[in-house]
Short mmCIF file of C-alpha atoms in Angstrom, two decimals:
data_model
loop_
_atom_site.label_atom_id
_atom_site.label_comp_id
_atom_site.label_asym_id
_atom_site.label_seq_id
_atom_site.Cartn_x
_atom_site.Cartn_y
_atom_site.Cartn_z
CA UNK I 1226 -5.09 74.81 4.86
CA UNK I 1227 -7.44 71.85 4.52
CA UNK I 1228 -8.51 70.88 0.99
CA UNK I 1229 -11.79 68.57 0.22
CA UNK I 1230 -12.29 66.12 -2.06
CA UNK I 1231 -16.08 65.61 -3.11
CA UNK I 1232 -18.02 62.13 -2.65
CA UNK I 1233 -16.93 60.32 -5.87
CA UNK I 1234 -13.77 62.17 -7.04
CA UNK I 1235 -9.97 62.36 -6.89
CA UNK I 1236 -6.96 64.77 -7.00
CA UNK I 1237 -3.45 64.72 -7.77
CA UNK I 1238 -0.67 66.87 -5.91
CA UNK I 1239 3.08 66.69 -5.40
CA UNK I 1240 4.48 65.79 -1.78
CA UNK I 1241 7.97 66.82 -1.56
CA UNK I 1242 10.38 64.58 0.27
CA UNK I 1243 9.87 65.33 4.35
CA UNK I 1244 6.28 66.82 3.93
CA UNK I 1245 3.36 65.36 5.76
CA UNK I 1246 0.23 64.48 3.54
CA UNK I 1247 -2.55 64.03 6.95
CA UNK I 1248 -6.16 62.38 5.56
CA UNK I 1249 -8.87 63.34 7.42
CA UNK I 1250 -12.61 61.31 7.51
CA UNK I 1251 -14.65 64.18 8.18
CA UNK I 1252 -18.18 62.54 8.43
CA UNK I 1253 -16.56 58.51 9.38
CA UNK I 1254 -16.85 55.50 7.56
CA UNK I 1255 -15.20 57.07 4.24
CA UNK I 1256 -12.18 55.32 2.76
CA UNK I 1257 -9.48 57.03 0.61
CA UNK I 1258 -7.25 55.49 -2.20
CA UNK I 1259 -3.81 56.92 -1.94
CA UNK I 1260 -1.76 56.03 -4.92
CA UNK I 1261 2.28 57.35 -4.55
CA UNK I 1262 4.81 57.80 -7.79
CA UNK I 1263 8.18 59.05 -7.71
CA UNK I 1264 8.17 62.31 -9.28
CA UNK I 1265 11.60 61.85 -10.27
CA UNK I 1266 10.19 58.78 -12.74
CA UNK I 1267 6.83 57.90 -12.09
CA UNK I 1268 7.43 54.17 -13.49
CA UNK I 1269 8.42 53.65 -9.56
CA UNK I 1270 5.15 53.63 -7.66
CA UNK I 1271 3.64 51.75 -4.12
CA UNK I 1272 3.86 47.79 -4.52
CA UNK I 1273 2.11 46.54 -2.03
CA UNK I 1274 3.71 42.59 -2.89
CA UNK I 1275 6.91 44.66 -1.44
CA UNK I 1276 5.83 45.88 1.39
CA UNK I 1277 3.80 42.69 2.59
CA UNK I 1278 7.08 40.84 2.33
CA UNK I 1279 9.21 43.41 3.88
CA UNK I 1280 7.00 43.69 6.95
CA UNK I 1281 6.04 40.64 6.78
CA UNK I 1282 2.37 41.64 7.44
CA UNK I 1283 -0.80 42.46 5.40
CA UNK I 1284 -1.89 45.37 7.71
CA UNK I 1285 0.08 48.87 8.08
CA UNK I 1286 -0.06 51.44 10.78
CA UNK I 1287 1.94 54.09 12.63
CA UNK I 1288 5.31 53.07 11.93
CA UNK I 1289 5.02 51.17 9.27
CA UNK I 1290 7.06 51.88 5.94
CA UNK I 1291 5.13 51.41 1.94
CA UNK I 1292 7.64 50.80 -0.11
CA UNK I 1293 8.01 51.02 -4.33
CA UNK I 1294 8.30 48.08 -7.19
CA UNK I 1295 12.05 49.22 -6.66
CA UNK I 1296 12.84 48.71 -3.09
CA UNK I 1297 12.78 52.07 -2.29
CA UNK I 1298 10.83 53.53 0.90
CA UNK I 1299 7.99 56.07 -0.69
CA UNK I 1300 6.42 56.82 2.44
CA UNK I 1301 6.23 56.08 6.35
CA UNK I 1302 2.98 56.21 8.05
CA UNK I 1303 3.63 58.25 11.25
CA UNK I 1304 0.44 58.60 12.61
CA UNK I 1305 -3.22 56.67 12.75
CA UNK I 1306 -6.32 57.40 14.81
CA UNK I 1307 -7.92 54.25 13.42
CA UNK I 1308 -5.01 51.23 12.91
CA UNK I 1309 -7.27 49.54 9.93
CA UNK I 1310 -6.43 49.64 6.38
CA UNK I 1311 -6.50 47.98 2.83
CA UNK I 1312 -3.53 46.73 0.59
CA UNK I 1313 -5.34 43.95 -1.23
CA UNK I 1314 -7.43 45.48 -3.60
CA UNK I 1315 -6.82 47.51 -6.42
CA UNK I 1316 -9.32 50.85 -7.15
CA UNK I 1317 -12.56 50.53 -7.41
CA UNK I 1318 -14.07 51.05 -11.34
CA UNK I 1319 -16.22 50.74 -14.07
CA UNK I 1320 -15.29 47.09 -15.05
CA UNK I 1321 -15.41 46.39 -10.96
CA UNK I 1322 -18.85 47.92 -10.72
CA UNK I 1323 -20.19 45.80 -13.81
CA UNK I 1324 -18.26 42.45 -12.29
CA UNK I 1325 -19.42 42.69 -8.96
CA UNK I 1326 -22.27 45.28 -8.43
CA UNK I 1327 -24.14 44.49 -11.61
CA UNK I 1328 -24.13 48.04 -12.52
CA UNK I 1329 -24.80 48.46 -16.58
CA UNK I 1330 -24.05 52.56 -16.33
CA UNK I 1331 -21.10 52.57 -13.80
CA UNK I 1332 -19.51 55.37 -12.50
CA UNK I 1333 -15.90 55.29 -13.63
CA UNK I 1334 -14.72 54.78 -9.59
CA UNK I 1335 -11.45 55.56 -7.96
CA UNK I 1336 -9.63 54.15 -10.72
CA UNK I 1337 -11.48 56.45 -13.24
CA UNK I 1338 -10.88 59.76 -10.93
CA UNK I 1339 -6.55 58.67 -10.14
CA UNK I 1340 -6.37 58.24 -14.06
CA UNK I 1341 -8.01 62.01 -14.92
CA UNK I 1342 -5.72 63.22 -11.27
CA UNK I 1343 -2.83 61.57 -12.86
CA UNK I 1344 -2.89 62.16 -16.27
CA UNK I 1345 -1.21 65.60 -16.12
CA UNK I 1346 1.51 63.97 -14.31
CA UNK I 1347 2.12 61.84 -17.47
CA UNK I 1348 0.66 59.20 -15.40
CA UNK I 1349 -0.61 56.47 -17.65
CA UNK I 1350 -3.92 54.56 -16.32
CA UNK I 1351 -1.86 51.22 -16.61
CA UNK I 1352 0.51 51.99 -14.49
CA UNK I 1353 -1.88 52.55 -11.49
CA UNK I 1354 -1.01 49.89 -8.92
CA UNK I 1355 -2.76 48.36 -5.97
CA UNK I 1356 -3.32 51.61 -3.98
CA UNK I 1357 -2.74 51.84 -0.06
CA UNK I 1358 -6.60 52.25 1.06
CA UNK I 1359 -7.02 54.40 3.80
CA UNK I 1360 -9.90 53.28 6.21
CA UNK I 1361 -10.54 50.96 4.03
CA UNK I 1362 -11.69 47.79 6.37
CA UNK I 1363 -11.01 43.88 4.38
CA UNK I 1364 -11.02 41.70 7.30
CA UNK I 1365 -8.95 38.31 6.01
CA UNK I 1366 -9.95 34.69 7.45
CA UNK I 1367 -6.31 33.52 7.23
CA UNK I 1368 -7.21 29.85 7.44
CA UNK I 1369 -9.39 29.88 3.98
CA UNK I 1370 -8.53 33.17 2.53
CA UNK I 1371 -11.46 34.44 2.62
CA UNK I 1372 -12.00 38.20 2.35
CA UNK I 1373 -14.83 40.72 3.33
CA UNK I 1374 -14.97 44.33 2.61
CA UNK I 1375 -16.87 45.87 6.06
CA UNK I 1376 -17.42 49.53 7.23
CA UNK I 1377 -14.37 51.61 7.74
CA UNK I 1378 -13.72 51.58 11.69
CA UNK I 1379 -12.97 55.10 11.29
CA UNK I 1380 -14.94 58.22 13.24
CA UNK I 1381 -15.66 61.78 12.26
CA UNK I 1382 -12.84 63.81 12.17
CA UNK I 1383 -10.14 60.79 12.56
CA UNK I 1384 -6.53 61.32 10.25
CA UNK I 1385 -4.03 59.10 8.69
CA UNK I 1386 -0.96 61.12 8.28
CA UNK I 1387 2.04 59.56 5.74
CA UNK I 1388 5.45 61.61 5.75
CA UNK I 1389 6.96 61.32 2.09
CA UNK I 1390 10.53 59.71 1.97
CA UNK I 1391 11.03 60.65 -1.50
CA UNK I 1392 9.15 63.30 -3.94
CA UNK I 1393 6.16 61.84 -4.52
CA UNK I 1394 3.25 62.74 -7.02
CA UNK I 1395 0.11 61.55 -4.85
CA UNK I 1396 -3.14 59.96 -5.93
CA UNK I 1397 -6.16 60.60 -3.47
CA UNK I 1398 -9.52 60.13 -3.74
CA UNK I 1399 -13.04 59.90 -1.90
CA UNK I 1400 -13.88 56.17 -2.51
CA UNK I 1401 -16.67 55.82 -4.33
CA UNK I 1402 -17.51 51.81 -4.14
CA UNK I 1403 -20.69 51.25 -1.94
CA UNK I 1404 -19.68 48.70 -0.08
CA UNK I 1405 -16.53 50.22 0.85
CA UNK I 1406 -17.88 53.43 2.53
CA UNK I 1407 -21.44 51.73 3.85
CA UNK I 1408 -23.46 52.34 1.14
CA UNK I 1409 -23.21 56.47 1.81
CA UNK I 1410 -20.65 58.48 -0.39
CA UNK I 1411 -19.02 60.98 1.63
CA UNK I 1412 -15.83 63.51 1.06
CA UNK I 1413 -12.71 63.19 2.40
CA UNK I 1414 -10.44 66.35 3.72
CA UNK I 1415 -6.67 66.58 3.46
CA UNK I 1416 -3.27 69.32 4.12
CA UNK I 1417 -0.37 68.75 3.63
CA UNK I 1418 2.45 70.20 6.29
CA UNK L 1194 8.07 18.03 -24.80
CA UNK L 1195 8.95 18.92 -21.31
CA UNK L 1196 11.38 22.22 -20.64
CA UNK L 1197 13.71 22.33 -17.48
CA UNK L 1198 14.28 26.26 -16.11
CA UNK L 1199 17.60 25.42 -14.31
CA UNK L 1200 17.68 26.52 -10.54
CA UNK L 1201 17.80 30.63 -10.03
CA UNK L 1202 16.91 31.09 -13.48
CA UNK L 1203 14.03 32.04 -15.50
CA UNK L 1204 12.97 31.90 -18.99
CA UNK L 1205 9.47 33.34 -20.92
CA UNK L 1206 7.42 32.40 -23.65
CA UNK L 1207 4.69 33.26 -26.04
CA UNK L 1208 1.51 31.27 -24.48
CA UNK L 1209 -1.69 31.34 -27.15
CA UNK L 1210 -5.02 31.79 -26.05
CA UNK L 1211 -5.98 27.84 -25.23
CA UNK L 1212 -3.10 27.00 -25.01
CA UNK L 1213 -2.15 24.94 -21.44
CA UNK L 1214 0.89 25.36 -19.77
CA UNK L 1215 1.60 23.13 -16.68
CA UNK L 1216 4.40 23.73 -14.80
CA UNK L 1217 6.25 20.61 -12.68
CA UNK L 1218 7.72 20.62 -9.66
CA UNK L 1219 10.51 17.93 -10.06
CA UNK L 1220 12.10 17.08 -7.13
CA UNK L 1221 9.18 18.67 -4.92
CA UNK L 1222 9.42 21.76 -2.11
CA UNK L 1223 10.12 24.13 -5.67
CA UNK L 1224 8.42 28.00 -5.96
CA UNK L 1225 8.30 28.95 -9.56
CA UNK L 1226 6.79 32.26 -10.12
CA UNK L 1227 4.60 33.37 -12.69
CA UNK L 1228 3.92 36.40 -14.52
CA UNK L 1229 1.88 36.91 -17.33
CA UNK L 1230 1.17 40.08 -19.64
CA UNK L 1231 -0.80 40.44 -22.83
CA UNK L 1232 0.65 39.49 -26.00
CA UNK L 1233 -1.05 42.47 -27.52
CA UNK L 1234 0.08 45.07 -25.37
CA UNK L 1235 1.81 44.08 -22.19
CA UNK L 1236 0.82 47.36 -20.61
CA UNK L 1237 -1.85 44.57 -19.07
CA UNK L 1238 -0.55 42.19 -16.47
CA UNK L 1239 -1.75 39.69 -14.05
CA UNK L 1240 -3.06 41.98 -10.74
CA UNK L 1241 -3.26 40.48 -7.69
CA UNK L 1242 -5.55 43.45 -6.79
CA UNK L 1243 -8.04 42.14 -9.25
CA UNK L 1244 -8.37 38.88 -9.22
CA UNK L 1245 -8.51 39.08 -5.29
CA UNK L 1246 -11.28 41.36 -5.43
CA UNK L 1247 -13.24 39.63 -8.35
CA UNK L 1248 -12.72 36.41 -5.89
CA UNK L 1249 -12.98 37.71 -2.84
CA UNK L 1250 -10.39 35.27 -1.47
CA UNK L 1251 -6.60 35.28 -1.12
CA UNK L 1252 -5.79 31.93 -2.47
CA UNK L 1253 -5.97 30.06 -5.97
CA UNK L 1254 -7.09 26.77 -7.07
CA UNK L 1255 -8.61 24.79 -9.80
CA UNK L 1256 -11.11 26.53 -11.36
CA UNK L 1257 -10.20 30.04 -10.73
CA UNK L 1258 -9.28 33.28 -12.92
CA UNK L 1259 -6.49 35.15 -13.26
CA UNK L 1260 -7.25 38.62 -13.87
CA UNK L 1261 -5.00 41.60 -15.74
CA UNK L 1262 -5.13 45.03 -14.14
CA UNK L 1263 -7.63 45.65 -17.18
CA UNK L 1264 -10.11 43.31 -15.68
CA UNK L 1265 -9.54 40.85 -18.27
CA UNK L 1266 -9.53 36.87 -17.22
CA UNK L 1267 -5.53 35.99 -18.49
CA UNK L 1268 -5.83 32.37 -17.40
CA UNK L 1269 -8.20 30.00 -15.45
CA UNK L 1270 -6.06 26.95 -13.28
CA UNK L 1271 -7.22 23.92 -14.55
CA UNK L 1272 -5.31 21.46 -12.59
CA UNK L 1273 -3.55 21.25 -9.36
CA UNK L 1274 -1.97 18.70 -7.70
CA UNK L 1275 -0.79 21.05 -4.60
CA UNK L 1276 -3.36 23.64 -3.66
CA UNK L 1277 -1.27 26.35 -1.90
CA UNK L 1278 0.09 29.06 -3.85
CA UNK L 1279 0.90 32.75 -3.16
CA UNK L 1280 0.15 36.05 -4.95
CA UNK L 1281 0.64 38.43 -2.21
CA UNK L 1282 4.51 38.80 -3.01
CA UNK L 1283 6.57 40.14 -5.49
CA UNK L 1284 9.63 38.47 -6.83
CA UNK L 1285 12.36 38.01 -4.94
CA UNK L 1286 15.16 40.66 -6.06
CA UNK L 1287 19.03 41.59 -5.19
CA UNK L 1288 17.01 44.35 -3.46
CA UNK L 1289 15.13 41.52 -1.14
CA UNK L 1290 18.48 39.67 -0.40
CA UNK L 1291 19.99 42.82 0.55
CA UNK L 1292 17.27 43.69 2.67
CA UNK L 1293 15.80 40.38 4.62
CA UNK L 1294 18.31 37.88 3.83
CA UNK L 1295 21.62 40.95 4.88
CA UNK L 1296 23.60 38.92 1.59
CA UNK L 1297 26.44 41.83 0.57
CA UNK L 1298 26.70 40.40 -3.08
CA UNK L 1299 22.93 38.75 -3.89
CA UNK L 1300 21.81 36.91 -6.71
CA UNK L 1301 19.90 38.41 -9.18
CA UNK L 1302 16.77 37.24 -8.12
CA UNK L 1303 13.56 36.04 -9.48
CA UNK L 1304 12.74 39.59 -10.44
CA UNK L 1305 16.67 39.88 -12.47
CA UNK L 1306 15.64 36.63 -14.30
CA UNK L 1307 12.22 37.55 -15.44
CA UNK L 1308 13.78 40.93 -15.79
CA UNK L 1309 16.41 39.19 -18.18
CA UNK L 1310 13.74 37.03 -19.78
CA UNK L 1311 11.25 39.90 -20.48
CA UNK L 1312 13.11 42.30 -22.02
CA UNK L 1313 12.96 40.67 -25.63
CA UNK L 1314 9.66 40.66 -25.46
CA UNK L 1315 9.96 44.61 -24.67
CA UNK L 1316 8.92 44.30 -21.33
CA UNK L 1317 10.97 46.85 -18.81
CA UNK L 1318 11.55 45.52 -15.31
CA UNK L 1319 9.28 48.33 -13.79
CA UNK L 1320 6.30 46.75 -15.11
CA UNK L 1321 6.79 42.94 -13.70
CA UNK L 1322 3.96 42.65 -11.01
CA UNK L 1323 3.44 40.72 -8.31
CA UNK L 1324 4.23 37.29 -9.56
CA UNK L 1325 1.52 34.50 -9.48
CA UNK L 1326 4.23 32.21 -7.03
CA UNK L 1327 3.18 28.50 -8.03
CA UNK L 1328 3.88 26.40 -5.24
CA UNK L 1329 4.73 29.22 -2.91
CA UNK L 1330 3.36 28.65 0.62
CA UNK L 1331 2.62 31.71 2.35
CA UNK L 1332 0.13 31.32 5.55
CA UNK L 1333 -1.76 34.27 6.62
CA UNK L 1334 -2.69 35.30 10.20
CA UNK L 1335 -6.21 36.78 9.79
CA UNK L 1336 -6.15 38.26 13.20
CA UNK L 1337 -2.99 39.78 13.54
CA UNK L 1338 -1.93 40.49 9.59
CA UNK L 1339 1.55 38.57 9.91
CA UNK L 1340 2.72 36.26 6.86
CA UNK L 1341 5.15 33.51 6.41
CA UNK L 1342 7.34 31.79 4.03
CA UNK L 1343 6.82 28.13 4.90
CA UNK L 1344 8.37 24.97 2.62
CA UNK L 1345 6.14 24.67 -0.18
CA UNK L 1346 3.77 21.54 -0.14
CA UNK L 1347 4.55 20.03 -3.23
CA UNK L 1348 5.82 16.78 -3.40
CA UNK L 1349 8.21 15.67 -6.61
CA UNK L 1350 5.93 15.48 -9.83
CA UNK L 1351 3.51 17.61 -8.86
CA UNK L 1352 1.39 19.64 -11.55
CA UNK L 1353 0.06 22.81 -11.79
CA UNK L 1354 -1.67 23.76 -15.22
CA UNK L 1355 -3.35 26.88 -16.57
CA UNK L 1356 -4.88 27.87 -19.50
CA UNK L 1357 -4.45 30.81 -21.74
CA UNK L 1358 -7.76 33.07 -21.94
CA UNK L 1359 -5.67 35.26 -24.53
CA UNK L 1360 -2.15 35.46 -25.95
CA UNK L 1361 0.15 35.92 -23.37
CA UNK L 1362 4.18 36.66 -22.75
CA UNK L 1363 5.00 34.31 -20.34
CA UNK L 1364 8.18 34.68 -17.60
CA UNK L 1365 8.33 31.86 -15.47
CA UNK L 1366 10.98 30.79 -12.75
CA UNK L 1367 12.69 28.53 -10.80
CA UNK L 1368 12.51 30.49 -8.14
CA UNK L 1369 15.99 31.85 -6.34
CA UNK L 1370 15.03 32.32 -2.63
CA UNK L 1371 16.18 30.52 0.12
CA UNK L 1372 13.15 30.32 2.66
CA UNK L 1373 10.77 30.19 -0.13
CA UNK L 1374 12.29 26.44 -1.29
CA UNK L 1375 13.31 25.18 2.05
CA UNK L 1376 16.57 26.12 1.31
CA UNK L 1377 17.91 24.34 -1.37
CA UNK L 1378 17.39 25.80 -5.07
CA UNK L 1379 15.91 23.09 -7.60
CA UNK L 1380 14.85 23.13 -10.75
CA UNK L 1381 11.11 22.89 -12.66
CA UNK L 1382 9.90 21.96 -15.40
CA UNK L 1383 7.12 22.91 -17.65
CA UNK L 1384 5.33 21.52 -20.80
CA UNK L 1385 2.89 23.76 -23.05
CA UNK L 1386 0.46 21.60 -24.94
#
């Protein structure tokens, strides 16, 4: 079964250890947040300052392991039909759109939709961390440090799939910063296997 | 008056809004990480994820702001002797020595000594973020993604000074990883005026 998450929104779901969470761009050029919490205690959640220095790396595809603010291993990404992602930038939201857009009636972003998705989870908004960004394209100019936030690379129909390596509560959302998604607001599908 | 944090150890400290801390780097080639939460409710801490969207860059220098996964400016760098510093990765932890260093018994860490530090201040270990890792020299490889921990640049006496856009709690380290400090573990100093 293959669920849909409308332009601008989130959802929250549990991922039990061994299941497959596969997110699908069904129109291209839409980037998901994906935030992961231990259910067990949902104080443990994706860092991505451990991962970068586990992999030693700043980009994550097939193969690659996200780890927690623990040390643990939350998730492995096991497959990835378009090899470019974010974990830089936190979730898009109101404060962001007012900083950087300009925007004096924001929407409340991906950080607004993970904190309603999470809140029955007893998911506090502060404890939302940088979240892996799926499709999300931030090309880095290593020699100034420059960043950019371009199009996704990503194609009708193409999936991420993550297999959880612990129960997870999951984050996910349809991005809904314009210059993340170029400037069109778009759903994003999921299932989970 | 001028503090000395003792090598692989860590220490915090109330820091008022205007207030300017600089921390010292002795003996030169010394990481001492940073983190910073709000005095009024250190649910908010210093988020890499913000402040490298809001700056659209990777690395910090005079004249930039520190922002708290709230949005809020923390600090602004006012003076820097060095200009390389790193807040892509979290503290290094027993966890980290286990992991990239293969050490059977490891040292606390960065992470046990704000850990240690923190907790009068009622600050649980789970919510230390990625550290803002004065000194720390971490090159990026914009094409490719790959990081590394090279010998900090800073020579002995070098300064690096912020100052408090609100009351903060304050952990600060000399920092307890080999590769980080070219391999031998100094002290640092710090002065809050």
């Amino acid at each position: 079964m293959t669920y849909r998450i409308p332009p601008r929104s989130g959802t929250a779901f549990a991922l039990e250890k061994g299941q497959r969470l596969t997110v699908i761009d069904p129109e291209g050029e839409q980037v998901a947040d994906l935030a992961a919490f231990s259910a067990a205690d949902p104080r443990e959640a994706i860092s991505n300052g451990r991962t970068i220095d586990y992999a030693s790396k700043l980009f994550f595809t097939t193969g690659d392991l996200i780890y927690s603010n623990r040390s643990s291993v939350m998730f492995e990404i096991v497959h990835d039909d378009v090899g470019r992602h974010d974990f830089l930038l936190t979730p898009c939201s109101a404060e962001m759109f007012r900083k950087l857009y300009g925007e004096d009636e924001p929407h409340r972003g991906c950080f607004g939709n993970l904190a309603a998705a999470l809140e029955p989870y007893g998911i506090q908004p502060d404890q939302i961390p940088v979240a892996f960004n799926v499709f999300m394209n931030v090309p880095v100019d290593g020699k100034t440090g420059e960043i950019r936030v371009d199009p996704p690379l990503s194609k009708p129909g193409d999936t991420f799939t993550i297999e959880a390596k612990m129960d997870l509560i999951v984050g996910l959302t349809a991005c809904s910063a314009g210059q993340s998604n170029n400037f069109t607001y778009k759903p994003i599908d999921y299932r989970i296997e």
